[in-house]
Short mmCIF file of C-alpha atoms in Angstrom, two decimals:
data_model
loop_
_atom_site.label_atom_id
_atom_site.label_comp_id
_atom_site.label_asym_id
_atom_site.label_seq_id
_atom_site.Cartn_x
_atom_site.Cartn_y
_atom_site.Cartn_z
CA LYS A 1 93.05 70.07 103.44
CA ASN A 2 92.86 72.82 100.88
CA GLU A 3 92.72 71.98 97.22
CA VAL A 4 94.14 74.38 94.67
CA GLU A 5 92.82 74.20 91.13
CA GLN A 6 94.34 76.06 88.21
CA SER A 7 93.04 76.68 84.73
CA PRO A 8 93.88 76.33 81.98
CA GLN A 9 96.48 73.56 82.26
CA ASN A 10 98.06 74.59 78.96
CA LEU A 11 97.84 77.90 77.14
CA THR A 12 99.40 78.91 73.84
CA ALA A 13 99.03 82.50 72.70
CA GLN A 14 100.53 84.96 70.26
CA GLU A 15 102.93 87.66 71.29
CA GLY A 16 101.11 90.75 72.48
CA GLU A 17 97.99 88.96 73.70
CA PHE A 18 96.48 89.57 77.14
CA ILE A 19 96.85 86.44 79.25
CA THR A 20 94.71 85.32 82.19
CA ILE A 21 95.44 82.34 84.41
CA ASN A 22 92.91 81.36 87.05
CA CYS A 23 93.27 79.76 90.47
CA SER A 24 90.57 78.62 92.88
CA TYR A 25 90.89 77.11 96.32
CA SER A 26 88.49 75.30 98.59
CA VAL A 27 88.94 76.73 102.10
CA GLY A 28 90.06 79.98 103.65
CA ILE A 29 93.66 81.01 103.23
CA SER A 30 96.12 83.36 104.85
CA ALA A 31 98.00 84.15 101.64
CA LEU A 32 97.98 83.30 97.95
CA HIS A 33 101.25 83.03 96.02
CA TRP A 34 101.94 83.14 92.29
CA LEU A 35 105.19 81.53 91.18
CA GLN A 36 106.93 81.25 87.84
CA GLN A 37 108.97 78.16 86.95
CA HIS A 38 111.28 78.55 84.00
CA PRO A 39 112.10 75.75 81.53
CA GLY A 40 115.41 75.28 83.33
CA GLY A 41 113.50 74.54 86.52
CA GLY A 42 114.23 77.66 88.58
CA ILE A 43 111.32 79.10 90.58
CA VAL A 44 110.65 82.77 91.11
CA SER A 45 108.04 84.15 93.46
CA LEU A 46 105.98 86.72 91.56
CA PHE A 47 103.35 87.78 94.07
CA MET A 48 102.13 87.09 97.55
CA LEU A 49 98.72 88.56 98.31
CA SER A 50 95.91 88.19 100.78
CA SER A 51 93.48 90.77 99.39
CA GLY A 52 92.90 93.13 96.49
CA LYS A 53 95.33 93.51 93.66
CA LYS A 54 99.07 93.79 93.07
CA LYS A 55 100.95 94.93 89.97
CA HIS A 56 104.56 94.49 88.93
CA GLY A 57 105.50 95.59 85.44
CA ARG A 58 103.27 93.73 82.98
CA LEU A 59 102.02 91.31 85.62
CA ILE A 60 98.87 91.82 87.68
CA ALA A 61 97.53 89.52 90.38
CA THR A 62 94.07 89.80 91.88
CA ILE A 63 92.28 87.89 94.60
CA ASN A 64 88.63 87.64 95.61
CA ILE A 65 88.47 86.23 99.13
CA GLN A 66 84.69 85.73 99.11
CA GLU A 67 84.79 83.73 95.89
CA LYS A 68 88.06 81.95 96.83
CA HIS A 69 89.53 82.86 93.47
CA SER A 70 92.68 84.54 92.17
CA SER A 71 93.82 85.52 88.70
CA LEU A 72 97.21 86.28 87.21
CA HIS A 73 97.20 88.57 84.18
CA ILE A 74 100.01 89.28 81.76
CA THR A 75 99.66 92.31 79.52
CA ALA A 76 101.48 92.63 76.18
CA SER A 77 102.76 89.06 76.45
CA HIS A 78 106.21 88.22 75.12
CA PRO A 79 107.94 84.92 74.27
CA ARG A 80 110.15 85.34 77.34
CA ASP A 81 106.96 85.00 79.45
CA SER A 82 106.82 81.34 78.39
CA ALA A 83 107.01 79.33 81.59
CA VAL A 84 104.91 77.34 84.04
CA TYR A 85 102.86 79.56 86.35
CA ILE A 86 101.97 78.04 89.68
CA CYS A 87 99.39 79.15 92.20
CA ALA A 88 99.99 78.19 95.83
CA GLU A 89 98.37 78.98 99.16
CA THR A 90 99.05 78.94 102.87
CA GLY A 91 96.06 78.58 105.15
CA GLY A 92 94.59 77.00 108.22
CA GLY A 93 97.67 77.68 110.29
CA ALA A 94 99.95 75.71 107.98
CA ASP A 95 103.31 77.12 107.00
CA GLY A 96 104.03 75.02 103.96
CA LEU A 97 102.52 75.95 100.61
CA THR A 98 99.87 73.84 98.90
CA PHE A 99 100.40 74.07 95.16
CA GLY A 100 98.24 73.93 92.09
CA LYS A 101 99.43 71.76 89.21
CA GLY A 102 100.57 74.76 87.21
CA THR A 103 99.67 76.38 83.90
CA HIS A 104 102.10 75.76 81.06
CA LEU A 105 102.18 79.00 79.05
CA ILE A 106 103.76 79.32 75.61
CA ILE A 107 103.90 82.70 73.89
CA GLN A 108 104.64 82.40 70.20
CA PRO A 109 106.39 85.25 68.34
CA ASN B 1 123.41 89.75 98.37
CA ALA B 2 123.49 86.18 97.08
CA GLY B 3 120.23 84.37 96.63
CA VAL B 4 119.31 81.00 98.06
CA MET B 5 122.12 78.61 97.24
CA GLN B 6 121.51 74.93 96.78
CA ASN B 7 124.12 72.30 96.10
CA PRO B 8 124.79 70.10 94.44
CA ARG B 9 122.79 71.08 91.36
CA HIS B 10 122.68 67.47 90.24
CA LEU B 11 123.22 64.39 92.41
CA VAL B 12 123.36 60.82 91.21
CA ARG B 13 123.08 58.00 93.72
CA ARG B 14 122.68 54.26 93.49
CA ARG B 15 119.90 52.51 95.33
CA GLY B 16 120.75 52.12 99.02
CA GLN B 17 123.17 55.06 99.17
CA GLU B 18 122.64 58.24 101.14
CA ALA B 19 121.85 61.61 99.60
CA ARG B 20 122.67 64.92 101.30
CA LEU B 21 121.20 68.08 99.85
CA ARG B 22 122.37 71.46 101.10
CA CYS B 23 120.63 74.80 101.22
CA SER B 24 122.10 78.13 102.29
CA PRO B 25 119.30 80.67 102.76
CA MET B 26 119.55 84.31 101.78
CA LYS B 27 121.48 86.47 104.21
CA GLY B 28 119.24 87.48 107.06
CA HIS B 29 116.72 84.70 106.44
CA SER B 30 116.20 82.27 109.31
CA HIS B 31 113.20 80.39 107.88
CA VAL B 32 113.83 77.51 105.48
CA TYR B 33 111.37 75.33 103.60
CA TRP B 34 112.03 72.19 101.57
CA TYR B 35 109.79 71.15 98.68
CA ARG B 36 109.89 68.18 96.33
CA GLN B 37 108.78 68.01 92.71
CA LEU B 38 108.36 64.48 91.42
CA PRO B 39 108.50 63.91 87.65
CA GLU B 40 105.29 65.07 85.97
CA GLU B 41 103.84 66.12 89.32
CA GLY B 42 103.39 69.37 91.17
CA LEU B 43 105.44 70.71 94.03
CA LYS B 44 104.82 69.28 97.48
CA PHE B 45 105.78 70.73 100.85
CA MET B 46 108.14 68.60 102.92
CA VAL B 47 109.43 70.48 105.96
CA TYR B 48 109.74 73.93 107.51
CA LEU B 49 112.65 74.80 109.78
CA GLN B 50 113.88 77.74 111.74
CA LYS B 51 117.40 77.90 113.09
CA GLU B 52 117.97 74.69 115.08
CA ASN B 53 114.25 73.83 115.14
CA ILE B 54 111.91 71.77 112.99
CA ILE B 55 108.62 73.65 113.00
CA ASP B 56 106.51 71.56 110.62
CA GLU B 57 107.53 68.24 109.09
CA SER B 58 104.05 67.13 108.08
CA GLY B 59 105.13 66.61 104.47
CA MET B 60 108.18 64.46 105.20
CA PRO B 61 108.01 60.72 104.55
CA LYS B 62 108.09 58.94 107.89
CA GLU B 63 111.17 56.88 107.13
CA ARG B 64 114.60 57.58 105.61
CA PHE B 65 114.10 61.36 105.35
CA SER B 66 115.43 63.90 107.84
CA ALA B 67 116.20 67.60 107.84
CA GLU B 68 118.20 69.96 109.99
CA PHE B 69 119.09 73.63 110.10
CA PRO B 70 121.97 74.05 112.52
CA LYS B 71 122.99 77.27 114.23
CA GLU B 72 125.95 77.54 111.87
CA GLY B 73 125.97 76.32 108.30
CA PRO B 74 123.41 75.35 105.71
CA SER B 75 120.20 73.43 106.07
CA ILE B 76 120.60 69.77 105.14
CA LEU B 77 117.98 67.42 103.73
CA ARG B 78 119.18 63.86 104.19
CA ILE B 79 117.75 60.82 102.47
CA GLN B 80 119.02 57.47 103.66
CA GLN B 81 118.94 54.27 101.59
CA VAL B 82 117.60 56.02 98.52
CA VAL B 83 115.18 54.25 96.20
CA ARG B 84 114.26 55.02 92.59
CA GLY B 85 111.06 56.72 93.75
CA ASP B 86 113.16 59.39 95.49
CA SER B 87 114.30 60.69 92.09
CA ALA B 88 112.95 64.24 91.94
CA ALA B 89 113.85 67.91 92.03
CA TYR B 90 114.26 69.16 95.59
CA PHE B 91 113.80 72.88 96.12
CA CYS B 92 114.70 74.94 99.13
CA ALA B 93 113.15 78.32 99.86
CA SER B 94 113.84 80.89 102.54
CA SER B 95 112.09 83.90 104.01
CA PRO B 96 113.05 86.59 106.50
CA GLN B 97 109.98 86.03 108.68
CA ARG B 98 107.38 83.32 109.03
CA ARG B 99 104.77 83.29 106.24
CA GLU B 100 106.41 85.98 104.17
CA LYS B 101 107.35 85.96 100.48
CA LEU B 102 109.60 83.02 99.64
CA PHE B 103 112.87 83.08 97.75
CA PHE B 104 113.69 79.82 96.00
CA GLY B 105 116.97 78.13 95.24
CA SER B 106 117.68 76.59 91.85
CA GLY B 107 116.96 73.12 93.15
CA THR B 108 118.86 69.84 93.35
CA GLN B 109 117.97 67.20 90.80
CA LEU B 110 118.38 63.81 92.47
CA SER B 111 118.64 60.80 90.21
CA VAL B 112 118.66 57.33 91.76
CA LEU B 113 120.04 54.57 89.54
#
């Protein structure tokens, strides 16, 4: 069974800083997902990727298949980016996601 | 195009009662997934269904829990004889095809007294 590790667990930064959240997994995957969970509990899927890099607005997700590692970057961070960011994967023929424990991000004004 | 709709948003049950959680996927989505988030824990996969079929229920507890996704109507996650340990947020997600990007509902917060 795949294990998904995220770091850091908690991150507090100032508005405008460049943010990086890391995710590593133990066995091969078919896809890597980045999710955002707001303080109210709602979950939004940010990215789904299996290779390379994807960009949406100020968010960038990268994945290195050989190193079994993915990163989520936030440029020009803003207090509204404060949320829990969760890495999840599907692999080995499974359909359900296996989740990391999440990174609790706080952006201070 | 409405998103994934879950209801109720909050559900309070006493020990031993039944809980029914509903999920209407996005229009055009025939793949539904249920996930559970226990207090202070991460999300865990429970079950994956396509219309009228359970495809993967490897994350479902063996007893008291069942799920269905009928031809007409929402997907239902049913928990019989609830216990305090069932208190959690239950999220439903849907996708248009298998293993595509997921769209999540707002979740149902189940509290067992």
